PDB file of C-alpha atoms in Angstrom:
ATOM      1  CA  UNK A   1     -47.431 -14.233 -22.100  1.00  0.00           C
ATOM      2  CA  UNK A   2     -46.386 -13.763 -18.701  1.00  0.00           C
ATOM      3  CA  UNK A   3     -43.916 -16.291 -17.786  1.00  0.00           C
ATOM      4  CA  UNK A   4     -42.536 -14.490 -21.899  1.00  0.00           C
ATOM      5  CA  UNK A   5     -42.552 -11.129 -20.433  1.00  0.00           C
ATOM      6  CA  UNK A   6     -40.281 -12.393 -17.328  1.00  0.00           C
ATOM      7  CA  UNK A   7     -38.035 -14.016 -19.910  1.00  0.00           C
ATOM      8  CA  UNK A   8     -37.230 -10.711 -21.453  1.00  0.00           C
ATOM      9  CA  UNK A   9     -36.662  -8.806 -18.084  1.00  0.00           C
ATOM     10  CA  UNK A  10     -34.047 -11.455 -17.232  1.00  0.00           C
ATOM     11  CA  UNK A  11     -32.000 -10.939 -20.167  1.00  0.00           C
ATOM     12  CA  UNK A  12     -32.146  -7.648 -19.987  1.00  0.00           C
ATOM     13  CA  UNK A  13     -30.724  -8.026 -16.313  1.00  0.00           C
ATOM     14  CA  UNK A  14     -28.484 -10.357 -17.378  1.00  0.00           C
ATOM     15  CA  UNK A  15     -27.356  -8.179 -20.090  1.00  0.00           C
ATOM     16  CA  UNK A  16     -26.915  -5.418 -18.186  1.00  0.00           C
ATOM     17  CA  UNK A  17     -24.783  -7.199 -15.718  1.00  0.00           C
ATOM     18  CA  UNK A  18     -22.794  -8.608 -18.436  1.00  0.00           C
ATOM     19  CA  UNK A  19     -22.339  -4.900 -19.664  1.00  0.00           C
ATOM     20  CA  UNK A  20     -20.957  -3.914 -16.061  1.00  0.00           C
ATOM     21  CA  UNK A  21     -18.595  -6.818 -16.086  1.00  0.00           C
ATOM     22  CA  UNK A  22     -17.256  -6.079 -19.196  1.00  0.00           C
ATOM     23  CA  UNK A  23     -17.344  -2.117 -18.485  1.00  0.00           C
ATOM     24  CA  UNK A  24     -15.586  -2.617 -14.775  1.00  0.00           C
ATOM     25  CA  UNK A  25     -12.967  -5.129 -16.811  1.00  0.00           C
ATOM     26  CA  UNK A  26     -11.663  -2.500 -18.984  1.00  0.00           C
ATOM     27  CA  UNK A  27     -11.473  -0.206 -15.897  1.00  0.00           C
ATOM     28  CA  UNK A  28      -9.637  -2.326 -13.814  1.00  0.00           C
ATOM     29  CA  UNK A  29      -7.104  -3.266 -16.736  1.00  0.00           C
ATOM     30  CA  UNK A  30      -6.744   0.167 -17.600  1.00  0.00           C
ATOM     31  CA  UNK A  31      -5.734   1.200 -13.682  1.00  0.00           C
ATOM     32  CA  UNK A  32      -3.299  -1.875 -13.668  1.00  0.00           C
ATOM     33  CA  UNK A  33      -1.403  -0.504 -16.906  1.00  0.00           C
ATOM     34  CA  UNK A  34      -1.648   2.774 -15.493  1.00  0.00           C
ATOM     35  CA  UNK A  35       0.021   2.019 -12.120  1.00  0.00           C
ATOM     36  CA  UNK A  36       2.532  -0.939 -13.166  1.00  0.00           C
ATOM     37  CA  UNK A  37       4.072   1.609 -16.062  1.00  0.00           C
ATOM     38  CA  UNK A  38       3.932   4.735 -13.983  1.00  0.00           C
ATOM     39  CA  UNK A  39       5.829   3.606 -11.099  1.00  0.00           C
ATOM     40  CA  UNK A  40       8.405   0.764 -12.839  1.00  0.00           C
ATOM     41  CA  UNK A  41      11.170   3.084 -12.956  1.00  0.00           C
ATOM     42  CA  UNK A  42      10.996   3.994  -9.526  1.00  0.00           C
ATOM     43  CA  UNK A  43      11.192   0.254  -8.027  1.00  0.00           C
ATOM     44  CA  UNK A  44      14.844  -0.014  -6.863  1.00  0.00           C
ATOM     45  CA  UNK A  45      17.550  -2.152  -4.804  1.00  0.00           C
ATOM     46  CA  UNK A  46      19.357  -1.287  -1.741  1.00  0.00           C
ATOM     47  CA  UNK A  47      22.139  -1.371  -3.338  1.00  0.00           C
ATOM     48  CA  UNK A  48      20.889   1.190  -6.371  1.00  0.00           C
ATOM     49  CA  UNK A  49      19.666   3.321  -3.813  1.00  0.00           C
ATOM     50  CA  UNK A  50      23.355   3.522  -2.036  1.00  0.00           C
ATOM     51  CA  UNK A  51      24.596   4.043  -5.462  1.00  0.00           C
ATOM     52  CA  UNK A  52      22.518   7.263  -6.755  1.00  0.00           C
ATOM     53  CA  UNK A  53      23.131   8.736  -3.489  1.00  0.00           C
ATOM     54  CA  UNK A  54      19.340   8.869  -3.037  1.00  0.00           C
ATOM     55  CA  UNK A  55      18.271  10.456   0.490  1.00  0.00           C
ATOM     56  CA  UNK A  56      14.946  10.917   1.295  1.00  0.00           C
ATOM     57  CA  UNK A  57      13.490  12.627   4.559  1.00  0.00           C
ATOM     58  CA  UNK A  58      11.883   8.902   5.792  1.00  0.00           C
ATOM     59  CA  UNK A  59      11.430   5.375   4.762  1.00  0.00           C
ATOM     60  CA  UNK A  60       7.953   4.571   5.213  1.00  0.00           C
ATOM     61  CA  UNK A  61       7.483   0.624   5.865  1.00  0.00           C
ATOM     62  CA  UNK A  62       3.874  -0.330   5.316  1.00  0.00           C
ATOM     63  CA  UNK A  63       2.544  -2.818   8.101  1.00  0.00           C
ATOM     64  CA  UNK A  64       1.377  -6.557   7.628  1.00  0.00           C
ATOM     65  CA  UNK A  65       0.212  -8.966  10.415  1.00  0.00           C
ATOM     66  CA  UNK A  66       1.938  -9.751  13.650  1.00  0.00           C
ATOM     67  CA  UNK A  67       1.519 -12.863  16.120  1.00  0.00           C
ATOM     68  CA  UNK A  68      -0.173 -12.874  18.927  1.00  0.00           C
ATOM     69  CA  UNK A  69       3.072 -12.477  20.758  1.00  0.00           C
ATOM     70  CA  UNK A  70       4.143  -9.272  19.134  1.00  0.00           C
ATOM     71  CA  UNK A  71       6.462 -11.221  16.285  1.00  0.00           C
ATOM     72  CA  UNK A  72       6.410  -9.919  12.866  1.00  0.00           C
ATOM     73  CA  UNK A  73       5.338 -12.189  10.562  1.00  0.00           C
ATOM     74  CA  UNK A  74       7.555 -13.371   8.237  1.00  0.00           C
ATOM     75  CA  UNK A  75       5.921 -10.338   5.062  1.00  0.00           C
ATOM     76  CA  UNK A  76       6.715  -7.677   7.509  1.00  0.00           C
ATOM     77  CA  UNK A  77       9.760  -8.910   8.938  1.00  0.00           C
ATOM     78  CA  UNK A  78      11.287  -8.514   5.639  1.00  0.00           C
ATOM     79  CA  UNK A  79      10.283  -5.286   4.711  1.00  0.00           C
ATOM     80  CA  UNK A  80      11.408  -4.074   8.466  1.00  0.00           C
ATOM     81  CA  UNK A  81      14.750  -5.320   7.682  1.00  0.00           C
ATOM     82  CA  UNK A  82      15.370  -3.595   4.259  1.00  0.00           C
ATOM     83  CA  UNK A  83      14.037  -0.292   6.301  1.00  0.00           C
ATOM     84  CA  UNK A  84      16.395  -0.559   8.375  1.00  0.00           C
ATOM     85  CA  UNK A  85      18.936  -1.581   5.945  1.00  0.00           C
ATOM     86  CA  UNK A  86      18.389   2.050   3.982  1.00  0.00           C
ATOM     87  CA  UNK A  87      18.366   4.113   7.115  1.00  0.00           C
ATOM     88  CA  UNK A  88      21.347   2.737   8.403  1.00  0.00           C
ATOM     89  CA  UNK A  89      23.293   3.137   4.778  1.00  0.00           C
ATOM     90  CA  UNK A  90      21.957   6.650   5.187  1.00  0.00           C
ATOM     91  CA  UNK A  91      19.483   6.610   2.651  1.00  0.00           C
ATOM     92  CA  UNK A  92      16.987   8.460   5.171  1.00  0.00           C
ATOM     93  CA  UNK A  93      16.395  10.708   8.217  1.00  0.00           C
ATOM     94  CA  UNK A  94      14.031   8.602   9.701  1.00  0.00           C
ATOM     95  CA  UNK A  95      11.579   5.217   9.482  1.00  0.00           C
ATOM     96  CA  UNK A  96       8.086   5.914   9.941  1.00  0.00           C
ATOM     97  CA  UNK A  97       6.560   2.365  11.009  1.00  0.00           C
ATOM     98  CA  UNK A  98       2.889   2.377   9.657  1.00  0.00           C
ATOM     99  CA  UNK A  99       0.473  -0.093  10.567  1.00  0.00           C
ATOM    100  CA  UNK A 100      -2.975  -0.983  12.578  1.00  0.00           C
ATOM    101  CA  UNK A 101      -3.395  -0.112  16.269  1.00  0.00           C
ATOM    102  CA  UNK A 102      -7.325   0.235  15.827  1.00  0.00           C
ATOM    103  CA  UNK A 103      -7.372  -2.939  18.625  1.00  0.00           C
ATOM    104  CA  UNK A 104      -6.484  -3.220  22.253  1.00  0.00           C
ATOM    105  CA  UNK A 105      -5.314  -6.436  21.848  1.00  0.00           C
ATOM    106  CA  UNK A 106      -3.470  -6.293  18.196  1.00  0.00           C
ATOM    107  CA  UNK A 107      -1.017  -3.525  17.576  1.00  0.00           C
ATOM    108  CA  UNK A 108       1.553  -3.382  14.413  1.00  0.00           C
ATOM    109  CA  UNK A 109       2.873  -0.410  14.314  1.00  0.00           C
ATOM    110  CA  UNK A 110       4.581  -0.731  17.633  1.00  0.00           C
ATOM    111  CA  UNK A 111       5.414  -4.587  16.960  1.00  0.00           C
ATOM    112  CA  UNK A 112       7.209  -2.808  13.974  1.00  0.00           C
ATOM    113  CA  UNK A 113       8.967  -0.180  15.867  1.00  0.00           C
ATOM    114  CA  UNK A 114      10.139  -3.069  18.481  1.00  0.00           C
ATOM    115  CA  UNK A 115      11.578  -4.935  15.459  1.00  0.00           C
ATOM    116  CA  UNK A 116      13.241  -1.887  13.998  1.00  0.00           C
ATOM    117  CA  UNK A 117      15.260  -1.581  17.424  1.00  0.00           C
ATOM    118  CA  UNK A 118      16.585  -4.511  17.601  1.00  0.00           C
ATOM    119  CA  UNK A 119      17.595  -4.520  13.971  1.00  0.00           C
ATOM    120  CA  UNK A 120      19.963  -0.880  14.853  1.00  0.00           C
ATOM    121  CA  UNK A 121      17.309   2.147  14.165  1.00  0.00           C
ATOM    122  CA  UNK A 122      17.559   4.518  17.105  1.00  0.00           C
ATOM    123  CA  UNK A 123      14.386   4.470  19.184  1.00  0.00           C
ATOM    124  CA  UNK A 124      14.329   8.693  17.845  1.00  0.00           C
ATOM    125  CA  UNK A 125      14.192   8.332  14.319  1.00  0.00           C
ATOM    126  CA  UNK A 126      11.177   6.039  14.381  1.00  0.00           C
ATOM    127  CA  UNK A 127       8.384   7.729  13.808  1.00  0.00           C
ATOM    128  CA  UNK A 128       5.116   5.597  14.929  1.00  0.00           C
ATOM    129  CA  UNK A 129       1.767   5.572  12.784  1.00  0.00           C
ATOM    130  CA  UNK A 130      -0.481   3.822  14.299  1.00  0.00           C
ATOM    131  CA  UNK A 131      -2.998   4.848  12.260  1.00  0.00           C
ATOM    132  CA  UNK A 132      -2.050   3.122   8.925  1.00  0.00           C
ATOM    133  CA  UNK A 133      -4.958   0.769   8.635  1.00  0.00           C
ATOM    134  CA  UNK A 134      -4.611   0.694   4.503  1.00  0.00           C
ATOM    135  CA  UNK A 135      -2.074   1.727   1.777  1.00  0.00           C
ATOM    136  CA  UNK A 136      -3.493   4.263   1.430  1.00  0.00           C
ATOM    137  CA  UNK A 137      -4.329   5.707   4.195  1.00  0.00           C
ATOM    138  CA  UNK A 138      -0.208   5.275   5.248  1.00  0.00           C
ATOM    139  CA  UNK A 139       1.121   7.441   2.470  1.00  0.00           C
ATOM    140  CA  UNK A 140      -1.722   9.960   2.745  1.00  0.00           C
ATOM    141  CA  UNK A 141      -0.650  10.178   6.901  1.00  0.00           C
ATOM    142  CA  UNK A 142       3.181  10.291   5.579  1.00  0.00           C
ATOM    143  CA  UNK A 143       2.177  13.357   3.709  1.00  0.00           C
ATOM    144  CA  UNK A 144      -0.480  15.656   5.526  1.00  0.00           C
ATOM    145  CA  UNK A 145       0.144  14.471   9.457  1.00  0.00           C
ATOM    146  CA  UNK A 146       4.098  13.768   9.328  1.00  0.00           C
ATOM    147  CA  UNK A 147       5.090  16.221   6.972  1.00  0.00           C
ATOM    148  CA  UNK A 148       6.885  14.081   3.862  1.00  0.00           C
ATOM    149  CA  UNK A 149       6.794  15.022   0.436  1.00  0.00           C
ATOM    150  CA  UNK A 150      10.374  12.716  -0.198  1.00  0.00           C
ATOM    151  CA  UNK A 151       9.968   9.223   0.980  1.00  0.00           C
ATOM    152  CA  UNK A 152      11.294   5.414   0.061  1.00  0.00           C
ATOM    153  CA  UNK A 153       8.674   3.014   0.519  1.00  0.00           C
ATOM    154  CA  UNK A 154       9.403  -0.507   1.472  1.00  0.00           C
ATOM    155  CA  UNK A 155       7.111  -3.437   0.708  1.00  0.00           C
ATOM    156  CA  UNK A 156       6.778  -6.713  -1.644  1.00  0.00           C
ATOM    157  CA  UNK A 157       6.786  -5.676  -5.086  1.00  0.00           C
ATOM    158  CA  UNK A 158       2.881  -7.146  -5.930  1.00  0.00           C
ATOM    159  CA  UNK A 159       2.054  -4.358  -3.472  1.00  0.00           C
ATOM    160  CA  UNK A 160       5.119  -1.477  -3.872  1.00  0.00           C
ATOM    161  CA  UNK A 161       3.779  -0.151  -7.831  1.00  0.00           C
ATOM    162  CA  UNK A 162       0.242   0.763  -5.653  1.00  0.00           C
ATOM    163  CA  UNK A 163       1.797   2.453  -2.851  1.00  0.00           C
ATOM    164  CA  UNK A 164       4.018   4.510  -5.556  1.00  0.00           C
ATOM    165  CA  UNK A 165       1.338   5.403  -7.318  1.00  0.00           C
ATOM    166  CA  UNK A 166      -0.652   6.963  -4.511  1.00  0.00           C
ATOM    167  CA  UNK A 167       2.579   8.867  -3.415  1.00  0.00           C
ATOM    168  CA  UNK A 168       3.075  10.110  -6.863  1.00  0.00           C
ATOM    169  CA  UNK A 169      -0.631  10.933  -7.412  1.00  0.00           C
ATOM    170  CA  UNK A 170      -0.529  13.166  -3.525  1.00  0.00           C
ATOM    171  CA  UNK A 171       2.099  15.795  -5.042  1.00  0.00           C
ATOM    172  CA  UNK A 172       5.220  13.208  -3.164  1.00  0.00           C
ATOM    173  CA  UNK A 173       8.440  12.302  -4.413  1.00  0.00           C
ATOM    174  CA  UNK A 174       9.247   8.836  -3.753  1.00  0.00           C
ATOM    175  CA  UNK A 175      11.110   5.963  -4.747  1.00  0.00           C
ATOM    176  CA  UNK A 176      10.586   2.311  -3.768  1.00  0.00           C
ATOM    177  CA  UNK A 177      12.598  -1.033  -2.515  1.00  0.00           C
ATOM    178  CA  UNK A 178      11.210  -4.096  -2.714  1.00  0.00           C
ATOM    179  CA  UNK A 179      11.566  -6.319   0.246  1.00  0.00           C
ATOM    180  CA  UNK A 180      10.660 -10.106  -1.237  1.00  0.00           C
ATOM    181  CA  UNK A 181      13.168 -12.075  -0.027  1.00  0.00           C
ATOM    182  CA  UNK A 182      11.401 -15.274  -0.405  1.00  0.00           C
ATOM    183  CA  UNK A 183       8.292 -16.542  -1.158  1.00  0.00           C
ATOM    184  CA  UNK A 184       5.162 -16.282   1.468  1.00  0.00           C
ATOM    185  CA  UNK A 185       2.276 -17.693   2.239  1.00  0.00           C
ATOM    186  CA  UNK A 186      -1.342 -16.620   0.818  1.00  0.00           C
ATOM    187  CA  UNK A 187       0.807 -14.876  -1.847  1.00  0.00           C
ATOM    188  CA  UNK A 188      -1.838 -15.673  -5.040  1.00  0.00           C
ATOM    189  CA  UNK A 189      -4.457 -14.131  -2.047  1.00  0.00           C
ATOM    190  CA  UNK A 190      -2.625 -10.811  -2.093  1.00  0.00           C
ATOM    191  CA  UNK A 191      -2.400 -10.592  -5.556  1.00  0.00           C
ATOM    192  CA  UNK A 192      -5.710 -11.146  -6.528  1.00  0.00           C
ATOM    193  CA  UNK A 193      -6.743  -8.426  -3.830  1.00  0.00           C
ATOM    194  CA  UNK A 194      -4.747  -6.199  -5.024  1.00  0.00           C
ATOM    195  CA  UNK A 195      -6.199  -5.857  -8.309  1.00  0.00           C
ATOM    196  CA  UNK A 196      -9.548  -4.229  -6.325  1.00  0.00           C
ATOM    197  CA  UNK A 197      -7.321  -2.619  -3.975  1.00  0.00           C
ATOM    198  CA  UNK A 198      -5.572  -0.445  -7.191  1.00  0.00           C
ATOM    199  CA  UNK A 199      -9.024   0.383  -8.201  1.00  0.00           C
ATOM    200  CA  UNK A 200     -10.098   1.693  -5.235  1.00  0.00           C
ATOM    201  CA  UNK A 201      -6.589   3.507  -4.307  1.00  0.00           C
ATOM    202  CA  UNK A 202      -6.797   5.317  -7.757  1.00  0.00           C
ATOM    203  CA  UNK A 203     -10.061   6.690  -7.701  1.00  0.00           C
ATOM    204  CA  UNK A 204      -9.326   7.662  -4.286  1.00  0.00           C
ATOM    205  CA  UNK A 205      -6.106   8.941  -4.924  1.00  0.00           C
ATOM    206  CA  UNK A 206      -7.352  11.313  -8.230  1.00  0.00           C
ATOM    207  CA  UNK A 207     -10.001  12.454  -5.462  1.00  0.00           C
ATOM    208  CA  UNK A 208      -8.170  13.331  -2.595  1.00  0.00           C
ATOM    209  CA  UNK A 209     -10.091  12.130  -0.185  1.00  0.00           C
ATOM    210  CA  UNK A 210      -8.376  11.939   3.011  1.00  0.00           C
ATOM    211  CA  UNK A 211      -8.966   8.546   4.908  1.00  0.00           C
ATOM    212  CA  UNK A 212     -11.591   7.688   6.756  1.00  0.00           C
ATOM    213  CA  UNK A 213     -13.347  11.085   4.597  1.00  0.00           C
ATOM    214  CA  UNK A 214     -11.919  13.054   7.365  1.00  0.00           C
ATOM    215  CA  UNK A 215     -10.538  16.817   6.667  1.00  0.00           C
ATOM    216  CA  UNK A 216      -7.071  16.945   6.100  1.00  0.00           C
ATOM    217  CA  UNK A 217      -4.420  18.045   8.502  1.00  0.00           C
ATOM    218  CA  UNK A 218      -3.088  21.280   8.630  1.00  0.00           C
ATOM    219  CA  UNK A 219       0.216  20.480   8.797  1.00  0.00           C
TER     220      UNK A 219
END
């Protein structure tokens, strides 16, 4: 009777589980729809972006890991390069180089601004986020701490419909160029984290919540 009685509250666990699954499934699929058709018209080349005359007040260039040695790797060294591409074809005021300086001993964001110097950005239009420890938390910053509402946002294209969609869903105008130039390491990695990453970025994003659950800035 007992060892029955345990029987039945394991498939009702197990059932319940299998109800979650299923339930966090459809919600997942659902956000992936959501963000891949919302944003697909906004995904453009450098060279469509010269074209339609588009000029936005920054490009925002979301950060990726550097060496130990301060060298882009080879993800971010692409998008750095089609950033500074656009600004210097006039496509924007300024860069604003977003990544994690949360370490003493790691820092992207100025990595990225070193990298943006040598490719031709002026040292004064980059503007340095060091703050920009997710997606998310680099568009919010672009918005409520450096004052953008119209930016062009450069990363691979697995990760460029999610960063659109948060702009979009904070009240921004923004556009998008994707900065694949070849094919990188880890790559089936990124893509199967950014399925949870959408999740989380969307339910954040329809929330507001600033990063970190900090107030917003005035600004």
């Amino acid at each position: 009777m007992a060892q029955r009685k345990r029987h039945g509250i394991i498939w009702r666990l197990v059932t319940v589980a299998l109800c979650l699954v299923a339930v966090f499934a459809v919600f997942s699929g659902s956000v992936t729809a959501y963000v891949l058709t919302s944003t697909r018209d906004d995904v453009h080349t450098i060279a469509q972006i010269e074209e339609s005359g588009e000029h936005a007040q920054a490009v925002l260039v979301l950060g990726a890991s550097v060496f130990a040695d301060g060298t882009p790797s080879d993800i971010l060294a692409d998008r750095l390069e089609v950033a500074a591409d656009l600004y210097l074809a006039g496509a924007a005021d300024a860069v604003i180089v977003s990544g994690d300086n949360g370490e003493a001993h790691y820092n992207e964001s100025d990595a990225m601004r070193e990298y943006c110097i040598t490719l031709g950005v002026p040292a004064d239009a980059i503007i340095v986020d060091g703050a920009g420890y997710d997606t998310y938390a680099s568009v919010y910053r672009a918005k409520h701490e450096y004052g953008m509402d119209d930016i062009l946002i450069v990363t691979q294209a697995y990760h460029l419909y999610r960063a659109l969609a948060i702009a979009h869903g904070l009240g921004m105008e923004a556009q998008g160029v994707a900065a694949d130039k070849g094919s990188y390491d880890n790559q089936v990695q990124y893509s199967l984290r950014e399925v949870i990453a959408r999740d989380k970025d969307f339910l954040q994003t329809l929330l507001r919540i600033p990063p970190g659950g900090l107030a917003p800035s005035s600004q």
